[in-house]
Amino acid sequence: MGYRDLTRRRFLQRTAAVAGAGMAARSFLLEGGPLAASVLPVAAQAGSAPGAAPSDTVRFGMVGIGMRGAGLLETSISLPGVQCAAACDLYEGRRTLARQILAKDTVPITARYQELLDNKEIDCIVAAVPDHWHKNIIVDACAAGKDIYCEKPMTHTVGEGFEIITAAGRFNRIVQVGSQEPSSVVYAKAKELLASGAIGKLTLVEATMGRNDHCGAWWYSVPPDLSPQTLDWETWLGTAPKRPFDGSRWARWRCFQDYGEGIPGDLCIHHLTGIHYVLGITAPPKRAFTQGGLYRWHDGRDVPDVMTTVYDYGDFSCTLRVTLNTETESGFRFMGDRGILEIHGVEDPESLSISPQDGADQDACTPAWPMGDMRQQYVHAWRAAHSSRPGSQQVTEAITYHAPPLYDDTRDHLFNFFQSVRMRRPSVEDEHFGNNAAIAIHMANESYYKDSAAVWDGSAKKVRV
Ligand SMILES: NC(=O)c1ccc[n+]([C@@H]2O[C@H](COP(=O)([O-])OP(=O)(O)OC[C@H]3O[C@@H](n4cnc5c(N)ncnc54)[C@H](O)[C@@H]3O)[C@@H](O)[C@H]2O)c1
């Protein structure tokens, strides 16, 4: 049974249980997202139509053609009014892959991203490189006058976020971070429902994710032709500590603190982006406490395979639980005094459901009162005041909203970025948003590695442990 099937089966069981308990259930299909709803200038719809105004066709340079970048490249060139003007990767095999995806010989493909920044035909950059490279590529792109879509998490360290904010402001550039949740129709519906008070006062959020295979635990295969002859290893290391060529680190960088941030940076960043977006949060959490360990994957990695972080957001509490050792459901539960809103799935959620609760007593609340007149009169009066005549109870109805079939929120996220570039409108996930979510992941790691609560000190722009 696949991961998605597991999620769906659990969900159907839960819906059946709800219905069995006397709660009605309804299902709706959500409409398509920003791309489906868009009306583009005619020239942009024609993509590379000759004579299209420069403002209608957006030309991007692609940096990093790896697991994520290959998909971003493929999706971007399928969007109306978007063209790839050049692509770049440090590894020869990935440059070959770029050529295969682009299927034309006319697009320059290089190992140096500086060549893309110097190219006057390029309006913007899409970057999908390991996390320790994000800050330099964003700052360099801004300084070169290019807008940039950079993959999540925005930063590898807390200080980098403020450098990015300064650069984006100074060079007046559009930055969009690549956690796709703020462009998803499922998250948009969740945001609308929460804002309308559908679950009342929210006090607790739980989010989960669980995987159970080598790939899910980031132990990817190393291409046999990877060598210092086919990969520019020194440049790949960037600002990370110098070390001799190691193909395992190139392929499995998520497993090493020098390049990634483990579970928080790779996975919880999606939870945090989703939570910040649907709840309109514009600051990092106040405190974080993480517990976990490296229990299973003793393969040389230096990051844990199980982590649970409890965040204090001031007026609600939030727990994120991720394991790389067991396949489990993945999603969120937003809990309030009027019900629960669940999102099923995280990076590409299938649906959300809302199960209302009235929070009302079912009967007079008289635990262990002595039997006799006092109790009888009280219960009688309570029942008279809270009529329970048949038909008088409110019907509570669980509602599920499904994403459209084959819906791809990354497609909408890229589309939103190119629209921002084209129309000079703010990004849906700018550097401030990206920084707040990234700070939350750094707090989780600081707490884990220093074995202490991590507190955000906004005036010093530092995490205190
Ligand atoms: N939003 C999502 O759902 C999602 C999913 C997967 C990955 N990601 C993010 O995408 C980014 C890339 O992840 P990945 O899995 O594709 O990694 P990857 O290792 O598969 O690919 C990264 C590629 O970048 C190249 N590269 C590294 N530094 C470079 C540089 N300075 N110049 C040119 N090329 C360079 C590498 O050679 C490699 O081919 C990460 O930040 C990751 O967190 C996001």
XYZ file of C-alpha atoms in Angstrom, residues 68 72 127-138 148-158 160-162 164 175-181 218 253-254 256-274 276 311 347 413 429-445:
79
model
C 13.862 19.307 -7.348
C 10.918 22.944 -11.564
C 17.343 28.088 -7.947
C 17.159 24.560 -6.532
C 20.564 24.024 -4.937
C 21.452 22.593 -1.506
C 20.568 24.829 1.417
C 24.114 26.004 2.204
C 24.107 27.755 -1.184
C 20.736 29.567 -0.896
C 21.913 32.814 0.683
C 24.777 33.452 -1.741
C 22.673 32.734 -4.808
C 19.797 34.948 -3.620
C 14.687 35.010 -7.722
C 12.630 31.966 -6.782
C 14.816 29.982 -4.394
C 13.941 26.659 -2.854
C 13.157 26.224 0.826
C 14.310 26.637 3.528
C 15.405 30.188 2.763
C 18.510 29.958 4.948
C 21.093 27.654 6.437
C 21.748 29.930 9.442
C 19.735 32.648 11.212
C 21.711 34.717 6.482
C 18.002 35.642 6.562
C 18.759 39.234 7.490
C 18.819 38.358 2.232
C 12.248 37.047 -3.795
C 9.957 34.027 -3.594
C 10.790 31.062 -1.390
C 9.940 27.646 -2.818
C 7.743 26.027 -0.134
C 4.680 25.757 -2.294
C 1.998 25.797 0.435
C 17.624 10.840 2.019
C 23.686 16.423 1.569
C 20.463 16.491 3.648
C 24.903 16.452 6.992
C 24.681 19.625 9.046
C 27.304 21.332 6.865
C 24.813 21.599 3.967
C 21.276 20.996 5.273
C 19.246 21.261 8.488
C 17.970 17.669 8.726
C 14.303 17.031 9.481
C 13.406 20.639 10.371
C 14.952 22.133 7.209
C 13.792 19.469 4.799
C 10.371 18.512 6.140
C 9.132 20.660 9.033
C 9.710 23.761 6.910
C 6.650 22.658 4.901
C 4.602 22.296 8.102
C 5.776 25.676 9.358
C 5.160 27.425 6.048
C 1.661 25.942 5.947
C 2.287 30.502 9.087
C 6.530 25.478 19.629
C 3.762 19.206 0.261
C 3.676 28.439 -6.944
C 6.162 34.035 -0.059
C 8.681 36.834 0.236
C 11.976 37.075 2.129
C 10.276 38.163 5.371
C 7.888 35.224 5.296
C 10.727 32.878 4.353
C 12.878 34.205 7.156
C 10.238 33.690 9.859
C 9.682 30.082 8.815
C 13.434 29.438 8.531
C 14.077 30.907 11.985
C 11.557 28.409 13.377
C 13.548 25.497 11.909
C 16.816 26.891 13.263
C 15.175 27.155 16.705
C 14.195 23.465 16.504
C 17.780 22.460 15.717
